[in-house]
């Protein structure tokens, strides 16, 4: 069973494992462990762990650099969450327009109108429709939006028009509709972001995951995507690929996919704060240069980060 170490001993443990602690900032470092926690520091130091006789240690990794990663992670989460919310509003607008134009104000509630019938039979269609409308009714009744309590915007079952209904979907619910929509609907939406249907579906799936990480205080800096988004030639040119041709699906691809999507709806979007945080993550350490630090978070090299605009 692990011992309940004092904060002073926790710092000493990190030092004994090869982490460099500035002796002039020992009290400050102990205070950091009281507020950030030992395991959060350990988590953000993980990419720099090396194996030595079966033990995980750090080779001259500065405590201050690990702490900087922690704080820049917070800044990145805030910056990327803002960009994802911009995309969410845009995608919902396009989804509502596509469904409303084809099927009117309430036609979206009949899943047989727009679902891909080559993939879903009658039972599956009705099942999805039942759970969707059930959740939508609850969300609508809880909403503070006055329009959702105006009878002229509701059908006989008290469900909202497509333009209001799509707007109150969660990001995950929005993705679920897009995943099972007919190809022509998906194509209309994807065309706004200059990508293929399959690229768009894989990218919004990644966005849903990243949004949850950003919103729930997750570790974005060290993210490693198990479900890999599709890459086109441009995206592939931005990410780190090792000598064995293994592509890096880490923070780099997350940033570049978001940038690709956002630039299609707002080419003048400001990336200054995100670029600043990424550059701070790539400050040279005693063991790694700036390009290698960029590789660790999934970028081809530091120049990709510098050119982010």
PDB file of C-alpha atoms in Angstrom:
ATOM      1  CA  UNK A   1       0.000   0.000   0.000  1.00  0.00           C
ATOM      2  CA  UNK A   2       1.439   3.448  -0.932  1.00  0.00           C
ATOM      3  CA  UNK A   3       2.591   5.646   1.932  1.00  0.00           C
ATOM      4  CA  UNK A   4       0.858   8.935   2.710  1.00  0.00           C
ATOM      5  CA  UNK A   5       3.872  11.159   2.053  1.00  0.00           C
ATOM      6  CA  UNK A   6       4.166  14.734   3.244  1.00  0.00           C
ATOM      7  CA  UNK A   7       4.410  17.369   0.521  1.00  0.00           C
ATOM      8  CA  UNK A   8       8.084  17.817   1.368  1.00  0.00           C
ATOM      9  CA  UNK A   9       8.661  14.088   0.893  1.00  0.00           C
ATOM     10  CA  UNK A  10       6.700  14.100  -2.349  1.00  0.00           C
ATOM     11  CA  UNK A  11       9.060  16.728  -3.715  1.00  0.00           C
ATOM     12  CA  UNK A  12      12.043  14.737  -2.492  1.00  0.00           C
ATOM     13  CA  UNK A  13      10.673  11.664  -4.236  1.00  0.00           C
ATOM     14  CA  UNK A  14      10.453  13.522  -7.532  1.00  0.00           C
ATOM     15  CA  UNK A  15      14.008  14.737  -7.041  1.00  0.00           C
ATOM     16  CA  UNK A  16      15.238  11.211  -6.263  1.00  0.00           C
ATOM     17  CA  UNK A  17      13.717  10.056  -9.543  1.00  0.00           C
ATOM     18  CA  UNK A  18      15.755  12.551 -11.537  1.00  0.00           C
ATOM     19  CA  UNK A  19      13.569  15.650 -11.595  1.00  0.00           C
ATOM     20  CA  UNK A  20      15.493  18.902 -11.187  1.00  0.00           C
ATOM     21  CA  UNK A  21      14.204  21.083  -8.344  1.00  0.00           C
ATOM     22  CA  UNK A  22      15.483  24.644  -8.112  1.00  0.00           C
ATOM     23  CA  UNK A  23      16.862  24.880  -4.532  1.00  0.00           C
ATOM     24  CA  UNK A  24      15.941  28.578  -4.404  1.00  0.00           C
ATOM     25  CA  UNK A  25      12.320  27.676  -5.128  1.00  0.00           C
ATOM     26  CA  UNK A  26      11.914  24.647  -2.875  1.00  0.00           C
ATOM     27  CA  UNK A  27       9.214  26.246  -0.705  1.00  0.00           C
ATOM     28  CA  UNK A  28       7.398  27.433  -3.811  1.00  0.00           C
ATOM     29  CA  UNK A  29       7.598  23.931  -5.293  1.00  0.00           C
ATOM     30  CA  UNK A  30       6.177  22.402  -2.099  1.00  0.00           C
ATOM     31  CA  UNK A  31       3.306  24.903  -2.240  1.00  0.00           C
ATOM     32  CA  UNK A  32       2.707  23.831  -5.859  1.00  0.00           C
ATOM     33  CA  UNK A  33       2.306  20.216  -4.781  1.00  0.00           C
ATOM     34  CA  UNK A  34      -0.238  21.348  -2.195  1.00  0.00           C
ATOM     35  CA  UNK A  35      -2.361  22.999  -4.869  1.00  0.00           C
ATOM     36  CA  UNK A  36      -1.694  21.032  -8.069  1.00  0.00           C
ATOM     37  CA  UNK A  37      -0.973  17.599  -6.513  1.00  0.00           C
ATOM     38  CA  UNK A  38       1.842  15.128  -6.934  1.00  0.00           C
ATOM     39  CA  UNK A  39      -0.036  12.914  -9.369  1.00  0.00           C
ATOM     40  CA  UNK A  40      -0.967  15.806 -11.658  1.00  0.00           C
ATOM     41  CA  UNK A  41       2.711  16.754 -11.843  1.00  0.00           C
ATOM     42  CA  UNK A  42       3.586  13.115 -12.496  1.00  0.00           C
ATOM     43  CA  UNK A  43       0.902  12.920 -15.191  1.00  0.00           C
ATOM     44  CA  UNK A  44       2.264  15.933 -17.077  1.00  0.00           C
ATOM     45  CA  UNK A  45       5.816  14.591 -16.770  1.00  0.00           C
ATOM     46  CA  UNK A  46       4.855  11.243 -18.280  1.00  0.00           C
ATOM     47  CA  UNK A  47       6.072  11.919 -21.872  1.00  0.00           C
ATOM     48  CA  UNK A  48       9.560  12.437 -20.473  1.00  0.00           C
ATOM     49  CA  UNK A  49       9.782   9.229 -18.446  1.00  0.00           C
ATOM     50  CA  UNK A  50      12.587   6.843 -19.289  1.00  0.00           C
ATOM     51  CA  UNK A  51      13.072   3.280 -18.120  1.00  0.00           C
ATOM     52  CA  UNK A  52      16.104   2.555 -15.975  1.00  0.00           C
ATOM     53  CA  UNK A  53      16.415  -0.908 -14.429  1.00  0.00           C
ATOM     54  CA  UNK A  54      12.660  -1.319 -14.388  1.00  0.00           C
ATOM     55  CA  UNK A  55      11.927   2.003 -12.671  1.00  0.00           C
ATOM     56  CA  UNK A  56      10.387   5.075 -14.264  1.00  0.00           C
ATOM     57  CA  UNK A  57      12.674   8.074 -13.739  1.00  0.00           C
ATOM     58  CA  UNK A  58      13.331  11.490 -15.196  1.00  0.00           C
ATOM     59  CA  UNK A  59      16.682  12.486 -16.657  1.00  0.00           C
ATOM     60  CA  UNK A  60      17.259  16.068 -15.527  1.00  0.00           C
ATOM     61  CA  UNK A  61      13.684  17.127 -16.246  1.00  0.00           C
ATOM     62  CA  UNK A  62      13.053  20.520 -14.677  1.00  0.00           C
ATOM     63  CA  UNK A  63      10.129  20.681 -12.241  1.00  0.00           C
ATOM     64  CA  UNK A  64       9.398  24.188 -13.541  1.00  0.00           C
ATOM     65  CA  UNK A  65       9.001  22.893 -17.109  1.00  0.00           C
ATOM     66  CA  UNK A  66       6.513  20.255 -15.978  1.00  0.00           C
ATOM     67  CA  UNK A  67       4.529  22.863 -14.082  1.00  0.00           C
ATOM     68  CA  UNK A  68       4.523  25.090 -17.173  1.00  0.00           C
ATOM     69  CA  UNK A  69       3.008  22.203 -19.156  1.00  0.00           C
ATOM     70  CA  UNK A  70       0.229  21.981 -16.590  1.00  0.00           C
ATOM     71  CA  UNK A  71      -0.627  25.674 -16.857  1.00  0.00           C
ATOM     72  CA  UNK A  72      -0.359  25.764 -20.646  1.00  0.00           C
ATOM     73  CA  UNK A  73      -2.704  22.782 -20.793  1.00  0.00           C
ATOM     74  CA  UNK A  74      -5.325  24.895 -19.044  1.00  0.00           C
ATOM     75  CA  UNK A  75      -4.786  27.776 -21.470  1.00  0.00           C
ATOM     76  CA  UNK A  76      -5.047  25.450 -24.457  1.00  0.00           C
ATOM     77  CA  UNK A  77      -8.224  23.844 -23.169  1.00  0.00           C
ATOM     78  CA  UNK A  78      -9.860  27.245 -22.863  1.00  0.00           C
ATOM     79  CA  UNK A  79      -8.672  28.374 -26.298  1.00  0.00           C
ATOM     80  CA  UNK A  80      -9.650  25.207 -28.135  1.00  0.00           C
ATOM     81  CA  UNK A  81     -12.983  24.963 -26.331  1.00  0.00           C
ATOM     82  CA  UNK A  82     -13.856  28.411 -27.634  1.00  0.00           C
ATOM     83  CA  UNK A  83     -12.983  27.334 -31.192  1.00  0.00           C
ATOM     84  CA  UNK A  84     -14.973  24.091 -30.832  1.00  0.00           C
ATOM     85  CA  UNK A  85     -18.023  26.008 -29.593  1.00  0.00           C
ATOM     86  CA  UNK A  86     -17.767  28.211 -32.678  1.00  0.00           C
ATOM     87  CA  UNK A  87     -17.790  25.073 -34.821  1.00  0.00           C
ATOM     88  CA  UNK A  88     -20.673  23.574 -32.847  1.00  0.00           C
ATOM     89  CA  UNK A  89     -22.892  26.580 -33.544  1.00  0.00           C
ATOM     90  CA  UNK A  90     -21.924  26.533 -37.223  1.00  0.00           C
ATOM     91  CA  UNK A  91     -22.535  22.806 -37.697  1.00  0.00           C
ATOM     92  CA  UNK A  92     -25.881  22.927 -35.890  1.00  0.00           C
ATOM     93  CA  UNK A  93     -26.934  25.816 -38.114  1.00  0.00           C
ATOM     94  CA  UNK A  94     -26.053  23.854 -41.258  1.00  0.00           C
ATOM     95  CA  UNK A  95     -27.735  20.691 -39.936  1.00  0.00           C
ATOM     96  CA  UNK A  96     -30.963  22.528 -39.094  1.00  0.00           C
ATOM     97  CA  UNK A  97     -30.961  24.246 -42.489  1.00  0.00           C
ATOM     98  CA  UNK A  98     -30.450  20.977 -44.369  1.00  0.00           C
ATOM     99  CA  UNK A  99     -33.231  19.190 -42.471  1.00  0.00           C
ATOM    100  CA  UNK A 100     -35.609  22.157 -42.384  1.00  0.00           C
ATOM    101  CA  UNK A 101     -35.265  22.878 -46.091  1.00  0.00           C
ATOM    102  CA  UNK A 102     -36.087  19.274 -47.016  1.00  0.00           C
ATOM    103  CA  UNK A 103     -38.700  18.286 -44.428  1.00  0.00           C
ATOM    104  CA  UNK A 104     -40.163  21.448 -42.945  1.00  0.00           C
ATOM    105  CA  UNK A 105     -40.350  22.571 -39.338  1.00  0.00           C
ATOM    106  CA  UNK A 106     -41.114  19.201 -37.752  1.00  0.00           C
ATOM    107  CA  UNK A 107     -40.142  16.656 -40.401  1.00  0.00           C
ATOM    108  CA  UNK A 108     -36.826  15.994 -38.647  1.00  0.00           C
ATOM    109  CA  UNK A 109     -38.758  14.248 -35.869  1.00  0.00           C
ATOM    110  CA  UNK A 110     -39.680  11.496 -38.330  1.00  0.00           C
ATOM    111  CA  UNK A 111     -36.365   9.710 -38.638  1.00  0.00           C
ATOM    112  CA  UNK A 112     -37.544   7.730 -41.663  1.00  0.00           C
ATOM    113  CA  UNK A 113     -37.414  11.003 -43.620  1.00  0.00           C
ATOM    114  CA  UNK A 114     -33.671  11.523 -43.339  1.00  0.00           C
ATOM    115  CA  UNK A 115     -31.966   8.457 -41.870  1.00  0.00           C
ATOM    116  CA  UNK A 116     -29.747   6.305 -44.116  1.00  0.00           C
ATOM    117  CA  UNK A 117     -32.125   3.406 -44.745  1.00  0.00           C
ATOM    118  CA  UNK A 118     -29.359   1.325 -46.289  1.00  0.00           C
ATOM    119  CA  UNK A 119     -27.820   1.069 -42.810  1.00  0.00           C
ATOM    120  CA  UNK A 120     -30.822   1.136 -40.482  1.00  0.00           C
ATOM    121  CA  UNK A 121     -33.944  -1.030 -40.679  1.00  0.00           C
ATOM    122  CA  UNK A 122     -37.413   0.005 -39.497  1.00  0.00           C
ATOM    123  CA  UNK A 123     -36.887  -1.204 -35.932  1.00  0.00           C
ATOM    124  CA  UNK A 124     -33.549   0.592 -35.553  1.00  0.00           C
ATOM    125  CA  UNK A 125     -35.022   3.759 -37.046  1.00  0.00           C
ATOM    126  CA  UNK A 126     -37.985   3.793 -34.656  1.00  0.00           C
ATOM    127  CA  UNK A 127     -35.737   2.970 -31.699  1.00  0.00           C
ATOM    128  CA  UNK A 128     -33.428   5.903 -32.447  1.00  0.00           C
ATOM    129  CA  UNK A 129     -36.426   8.177 -32.989  1.00  0.00           C
ATOM    130  CA  UNK A 130     -38.002   7.181 -29.666  1.00  0.00           C
ATOM    131  CA  UNK A 131     -34.948   7.874 -27.529  1.00  0.00           C
ATOM    132  CA  UNK A 132     -34.118  11.060 -29.429  1.00  0.00           C
ATOM    133  CA  UNK A 133     -37.582  12.596 -29.025  1.00  0.00           C
ATOM    134  CA  UNK A 134     -37.713  11.513 -25.372  1.00  0.00           C
ATOM    135  CA  UNK A 135     -34.444  13.309 -24.592  1.00  0.00           C
ATOM    136  CA  UNK A 136     -35.411  16.298 -26.730  1.00  0.00           C
ATOM    137  CA  UNK A 137     -38.680  16.764 -24.817  1.00  0.00           C
ATOM    138  CA  UNK A 138     -36.815  16.791 -21.489  1.00  0.00           C
ATOM    139  CA  UNK A 139     -34.178  19.241 -22.749  1.00  0.00           C
ATOM    140  CA  UNK A 140     -36.842  21.502 -24.240  1.00  0.00           C
ATOM    141  CA  UNK A 141     -38.864  21.651 -21.026  1.00  0.00           C
ATOM    142  CA  UNK A 142     -35.748  22.440 -18.956  1.00  0.00           C
ATOM    143  CA  UNK A 143     -34.508  25.172 -21.289  1.00  0.00           C
ATOM    144  CA  UNK A 144     -34.725  28.850 -20.339  1.00  0.00           C
ATOM    145  CA  UNK A 145     -35.174  29.825 -23.988  1.00  0.00           C
ATOM    146  CA  UNK A 146     -38.569  31.570 -24.190  1.00  0.00           C
ATOM    147  CA  UNK A 147     -39.046  30.432 -27.792  1.00  0.00           C
ATOM    148  CA  UNK A 148     -39.098  26.814 -26.595  1.00  0.00           C
ATOM    149  CA  UNK A 149     -42.143  27.614 -24.453  1.00  0.00           C
ATOM    150  CA  UNK A 150     -44.041  29.370 -27.208  1.00  0.00           C
ATOM    151  CA  UNK A 151     -46.772  27.061 -28.553  1.00  0.00           C
ATOM    152  CA  UNK A 152     -46.333  28.420 -32.071  1.00  0.00           C
ATOM    153  CA  UNK A 153     -42.867  26.835 -32.149  1.00  0.00           C
ATOM    154  CA  UNK A 154     -44.028  23.424 -30.910  1.00  0.00           C
ATOM    155  CA  UNK A 155     -45.937  20.532 -32.453  1.00  0.00           C
ATOM    156  CA  UNK A 156     -48.870  18.795 -30.779  1.00  0.00           C
ATOM    157  CA  UNK A 157     -46.493  16.631 -28.733  1.00  0.00           C
ATOM    158  CA  UNK A 158     -44.755  19.744 -27.405  1.00  0.00           C
ATOM    159  CA  UNK A 159     -41.589  19.180 -29.422  1.00  0.00           C
ATOM    160  CA  UNK A 160     -39.754  22.158 -30.979  1.00  0.00           C
ATOM    161  CA  UNK A 161     -39.215  23.050 -34.617  1.00  0.00           C
ATOM    162  CA  UNK A 162     -35.992  21.882 -36.207  1.00  0.00           C
ATOM    163  CA  UNK A 163     -34.297  25.272 -35.892  1.00  0.00           C
ATOM    164  CA  UNK A 164     -34.878  25.326 -32.123  1.00  0.00           C
ATOM    165  CA  UNK A 165     -34.568  21.590 -31.561  1.00  0.00           C
ATOM    166  CA  UNK A 166     -31.154  21.192 -33.173  1.00  0.00           C
ATOM    167  CA  UNK A 167     -29.896  24.199 -31.244  1.00  0.00           C
ATOM    168  CA  UNK A 168     -30.432  22.509 -27.848  1.00  0.00           C
ATOM    169  CA  UNK A 169     -28.806  19.211 -28.779  1.00  0.00           C
ATOM    170  CA  UNK A 170     -25.621  18.234 -27.014  1.00  0.00           C
ATOM    171  CA  UNK A 171     -22.544  17.942 -29.211  1.00  0.00           C
ATOM    172  CA  UNK A 172     -22.831  14.155 -28.943  1.00  0.00           C
ATOM    173  CA  UNK A 173     -26.498  14.158 -29.998  1.00  0.00           C
ATOM    174  CA  UNK A 174     -25.652  16.371 -32.950  1.00  0.00           C
ATOM    175  CA  UNK A 175     -22.919  13.932 -33.979  1.00  0.00           C
ATOM    176  CA  UNK A 176     -25.319  10.989 -33.697  1.00  0.00           C
ATOM    177  CA  UNK A 177     -27.737  12.575 -36.159  1.00  0.00           C
ATOM    178  CA  UNK A 178     -24.974  13.374 -38.616  1.00  0.00           C
ATOM    179  CA  UNK A 179     -23.541   9.844 -38.369  1.00  0.00           C
ATOM    180  CA  UNK A 180     -26.796   8.221 -39.452  1.00  0.00           C
ATOM    181  CA  UNK A 181     -28.049  10.825 -41.957  1.00  0.00           C
ATOM    182  CA  UNK A 182     -28.472  10.205 -45.661  1.00  0.00           C
ATOM    183  CA  UNK A 183     -25.387  10.816 -47.748  1.00  0.00           C
ATOM    184  CA  UNK A 184     -26.875  13.842 -49.531  1.00  0.00           C
ATOM    185  CA  UNK A 185     -27.558  15.571 -46.211  1.00  0.00           C
ATOM    186  CA  UNK A 186     -24.087  14.787 -44.932  1.00  0.00           C
ATOM    187  CA  UNK A 187     -22.547  16.006 -48.203  1.00  0.00           C
ATOM    188  CA  UNK A 188     -24.379  19.314 -47.979  1.00  0.00           C
ATOM    189  CA  UNK A 189     -23.080  19.917 -44.463  1.00  0.00           C
ATOM    190  CA  UNK A 190     -19.526  18.693 -45.145  1.00  0.00           C
ATOM    191  CA  UNK A 191     -19.225  20.920 -48.221  1.00  0.00           C
ATOM    192  CA  UNK A 192     -19.268  23.962 -45.925  1.00  0.00           C
ATOM    193  CA  UNK A 193     -16.007  22.750 -44.422  1.00  0.00           C
ATOM    194  CA  UNK A 194     -14.349  21.686 -47.677  1.00  0.00           C
ATOM    195  CA  UNK A 195     -13.976  18.024 -46.734  1.00  0.00           C
ATOM    196  CA  UNK A 196     -15.383  14.612 -47.647  1.00  0.00           C
ATOM    197  CA  UNK A 197     -18.255  12.934 -45.809  1.00  0.00           C
ATOM    198  CA  UNK A 198     -15.975  10.433 -44.112  1.00  0.00           C
ATOM    199  CA  UNK A 199     -13.442  13.093 -43.132  1.00  0.00           C
ATOM    200  CA  UNK A 200     -16.183  15.222 -41.636  1.00  0.00           C
ATOM    201  CA  UNK A 201     -17.645  12.366 -39.594  1.00  0.00           C
ATOM    202  CA  UNK A 202     -14.247  11.352 -38.255  1.00  0.00           C
ATOM    203  CA  UNK A 203     -13.328  14.954 -37.417  1.00  0.00           C
ATOM    204  CA  UNK A 204     -16.507  15.770 -35.498  1.00  0.00           C
ATOM    205  CA  UNK A 205     -16.111  12.497 -33.600  1.00  0.00           C
ATOM    206  CA  UNK A 206     -12.675  13.677 -32.535  1.00  0.00           C
ATOM    207  CA  UNK A 207     -14.091  17.101 -31.649  1.00  0.00           C
ATOM    208  CA  UNK A 208     -16.688  15.490 -29.406  1.00  0.00           C
ATOM    209  CA  UNK A 209     -13.948  13.703 -27.480  1.00  0.00           C
ATOM    210  CA  UNK A 210     -11.712  16.776 -27.261  1.00  0.00           C
ATOM    211  CA  UNK A 211     -14.633  18.955 -26.180  1.00  0.00           C
ATOM    212  CA  UNK A 212     -15.261  16.606 -23.259  1.00  0.00           C
ATOM    213  CA  UNK A 213     -11.576  16.681 -22.312  1.00  0.00           C
ATOM    214  CA  UNK A 214     -11.572  20.486 -22.397  1.00  0.00           C
ATOM    215  CA  UNK A 215     -14.818  20.848 -20.472  1.00  0.00           C
ATOM    216  CA  UNK A 216     -13.948  18.360 -17.723  1.00  0.00           C
ATOM    217  CA  UNK A 217     -10.425  19.426 -16.769  1.00  0.00           C
ATOM    218  CA  UNK A 218      -8.796  16.566 -18.678  1.00  0.00           C
ATOM    219  CA  UNK A 219      -5.184  16.335 -19.814  1.00  0.00           C
ATOM    220  CA  UNK A 220      -5.197  17.755 -23.321  1.00  0.00           C
ATOM    221  CA  UNK A 221      -1.428  18.213 -23.672  1.00  0.00           C
ATOM    222  CA  UNK A 222      -0.790  14.472 -23.397  1.00  0.00           C
ATOM    223  CA  UNK A 223      -3.817  13.360 -25.408  1.00  0.00           C
ATOM    224  CA  UNK A 224      -3.298  10.312 -27.621  1.00  0.00           C
ATOM    225  CA  UNK A 225      -6.231   9.458 -29.890  1.00  0.00           C
ATOM    226  CA  UNK A 226      -7.209   5.795 -29.956  1.00  0.00           C
ATOM    227  CA  UNK A 227      -9.793   6.383 -32.671  1.00  0.00           C
ATOM    228  CA  UNK A 228      -7.737   8.078 -35.342  1.00  0.00           C
ATOM    229  CA  UNK A 229      -9.266  10.842 -37.483  1.00  0.00           C
ATOM    230  CA  UNK A 230      -8.864  10.596 -41.226  1.00  0.00           C
ATOM    231  CA  UNK A 231      -5.931  12.525 -42.667  1.00  0.00           C
ATOM    232  CA  UNK A 232      -5.725  14.315 -45.979  1.00  0.00           C
ATOM    233  CA  UNK A 233      -2.384  15.286 -47.512  1.00  0.00           C
ATOM    234  CA  UNK A 234      -2.371  18.736 -45.934  1.00  0.00           C
ATOM    235  CA  UNK A 235      -3.023  17.462 -42.407  1.00  0.00           C
ATOM    236  CA  UNK A 236      -0.430  14.731 -42.813  1.00  0.00           C
ATOM    237  CA  UNK A 237       2.178  17.382 -43.642  1.00  0.00           C
ATOM    238  CA  UNK A 238       1.701  18.976 -40.209  1.00  0.00           C
ATOM    239  CA  UNK A 239       2.096  15.983 -37.913  1.00  0.00           C
ATOM    240  CA  UNK A 240       5.056  14.034 -36.630  1.00  0.00           C
ATOM    241  CA  UNK A 241       5.803  10.770 -38.468  1.00  0.00           C
ATOM    242  CA  UNK A 242       8.601   8.627 -37.044  1.00  0.00           C
ATOM    243  CA  UNK A 243      11.232   6.632 -38.938  1.00  0.00           C
ATOM    244  CA  UNK A 244       8.950   3.604 -39.026  1.00  0.00           C
ATOM    245  CA  UNK A 245       6.228   5.713 -40.687  1.00  0.00           C
ATOM    246  CA  UNK A 246       4.043   5.721 -37.557  1.00  0.00           C
ATOM    247  CA  UNK A 247       1.841   8.812 -37.577  1.00  0.00           C
ATOM    248  CA  UNK A 248       1.363  10.757 -34.358  1.00  0.00           C
ATOM    249  CA  UNK A 249      -2.278  11.236 -33.385  1.00  0.00           C
ATOM    250  CA  UNK A 250      -1.726  13.600 -30.495  1.00  0.00           C
ATOM    251  CA  UNK A 251      -2.325  17.266 -29.742  1.00  0.00           C
ATOM    252  CA  UNK A 252      -0.860  18.313 -33.104  1.00  0.00           C
ATOM    253  CA  UNK A 253      -3.597  16.685 -35.172  1.00  0.00           C
ATOM    254  CA  UNK A 254      -6.257  17.964 -32.775  1.00  0.00           C
ATOM    255  CA  UNK A 255      -5.120  21.562 -33.273  1.00  0.00           C
ATOM    256  CA  UNK A 256      -4.715  21.267 -37.032  1.00  0.00           C
ATOM    257  CA  UNK A 257      -8.123  19.654 -37.618  1.00  0.00           C
ATOM    258  CA  UNK A 258      -9.807  22.368 -35.551  1.00  0.00           C
ATOM    259  CA  UNK A 259      -7.866  25.032 -37.433  1.00  0.00           C
ATOM    260  CA  UNK A 260      -8.847  23.499 -40.795  1.00  0.00           C
ATOM    261  CA  UNK A 261     -12.547  23.486 -39.882  1.00  0.00           C
ATOM    262  CA  UNK A 262     -12.600  26.938 -38.286  1.00  0.00           C
ATOM    263  CA  UNK A 263     -10.757  28.600 -41.172  1.00  0.00           C
ATOM    264  CA  UNK A 264     -13.523  27.479 -43.516  1.00  0.00           C
ATOM    265  CA  UNK A 265     -16.070  29.562 -41.620  1.00  0.00           C
ATOM    266  CA  UNK A 266     -13.799  32.344 -40.330  1.00  0.00           C
ATOM    267  CA  UNK A 267     -10.495  32.765 -42.210  1.00  0.00           C
ATOM    268  CA  UNK A 268      -9.642  35.722 -39.951  1.00  0.00           C
ATOM    269  CA  UNK A 269      -9.937  33.742 -36.721  1.00  0.00           C
ATOM    270  CA  UNK A 270      -7.221  34.711 -34.251  1.00  0.00           C
ATOM    271  CA  UNK A 271      -4.908  31.857 -33.209  1.00  0.00           C
ATOM    272  CA  UNK A 272      -2.473  34.037 -31.260  1.00  0.00           C
ATOM    273  CA  UNK A 273      -3.237  32.692 -27.775  1.00  0.00           C
ATOM    274  CA  UNK A 274      -3.244  29.063 -28.893  1.00  0.00           C
ATOM    275  CA  UNK A 275       0.029  29.561 -30.776  1.00  0.00           C
ATOM    276  CA  UNK A 276       1.527  31.244 -27.714  1.00  0.00           C
ATOM    277  CA  UNK A 277       0.590  28.289 -25.489  1.00  0.00           C
ATOM    278  CA  UNK A 278       1.955  25.768 -27.986  1.00  0.00           C
ATOM    279  CA  UNK A 279       5.239  27.687 -28.260  1.00  0.00           C
ATOM    280  CA  UNK A 280       5.524  27.656 -24.460  1.00  0.00           C
ATOM    281  CA  UNK A 281       5.132  23.875 -24.510  1.00  0.00           C
ATOM    282  CA  UNK A 282       8.129  23.668 -26.824  1.00  0.00           C
ATOM    283  CA  UNK A 283      10.646  25.573 -24.729  1.00  0.00           C
ATOM    284  CA  UNK A 284      14.009  23.814 -24.921  1.00  0.00           C
ATOM    285  CA  UNK A 285      14.862  21.545 -21.994  1.00  0.00           C
ATOM    286  CA  UNK A 286      18.191  20.039 -20.931  1.00  0.00           C
ATOM    287  CA  UNK A 287      17.479  16.997 -23.087  1.00  0.00           C
ATOM    288  CA  UNK A 288      15.204  18.173 -25.917  1.00  0.00           C
ATOM    289  CA  UNK A 289      15.393  20.954 -28.492  1.00  0.00           C
ATOM    290  CA  UNK A 290      12.311  22.838 -29.705  1.00  0.00           C
ATOM    291  CA  UNK A 291      11.649  20.547 -32.666  1.00  0.00           C
ATOM    292  CA  UNK A 292      11.808  17.482 -30.418  1.00  0.00           C
ATOM    293  CA  UNK A 293       9.453  19.124 -27.931  1.00  0.00           C
ATOM    294  CA  UNK A 294       7.065  19.785 -30.836  1.00  0.00           C
ATOM    295  CA  UNK A 295       7.368  16.114 -31.848  1.00  0.00           C
ATOM    296  CA  UNK A 296       6.364  15.030 -28.331  1.00  0.00           C
ATOM    297  CA  UNK A 297       2.984  16.761 -28.709  1.00  0.00           C
ATOM    298  CA  UNK A 298       2.531  15.496 -32.258  1.00  0.00           C
ATOM    299  CA  UNK A 299       3.706  18.279 -34.568  1.00  0.00           C
ATOM    300  CA  UNK A 300       6.116  17.707 -37.453  1.00  0.00           C
ATOM    301  CA  UNK A 301       8.435  20.391 -36.078  1.00  0.00           C
ATOM    302  CA  UNK A 302       8.415  23.730 -34.293  1.00  0.00           C
ATOM    303  CA  UNK A 303       7.959  25.670 -37.546  1.00  0.00           C
ATOM    304  CA  UNK A 304       4.405  24.331 -37.881  1.00  0.00           C
ATOM    305  CA  UNK A 305       3.524  25.905 -34.547  1.00  0.00           C
ATOM    306  CA  UNK A 306       5.231  29.208 -35.377  1.00  0.00           C
ATOM    307  CA  UNK A 307       3.272  29.461 -38.626  1.00  0.00           C
ATOM    308  CA  UNK A 308      -0.106  28.849 -36.969  1.00  0.00           C
ATOM    309  CA  UNK A 309      -2.360  31.741 -37.963  1.00  0.00           C
TER     310      UNK A 309
END
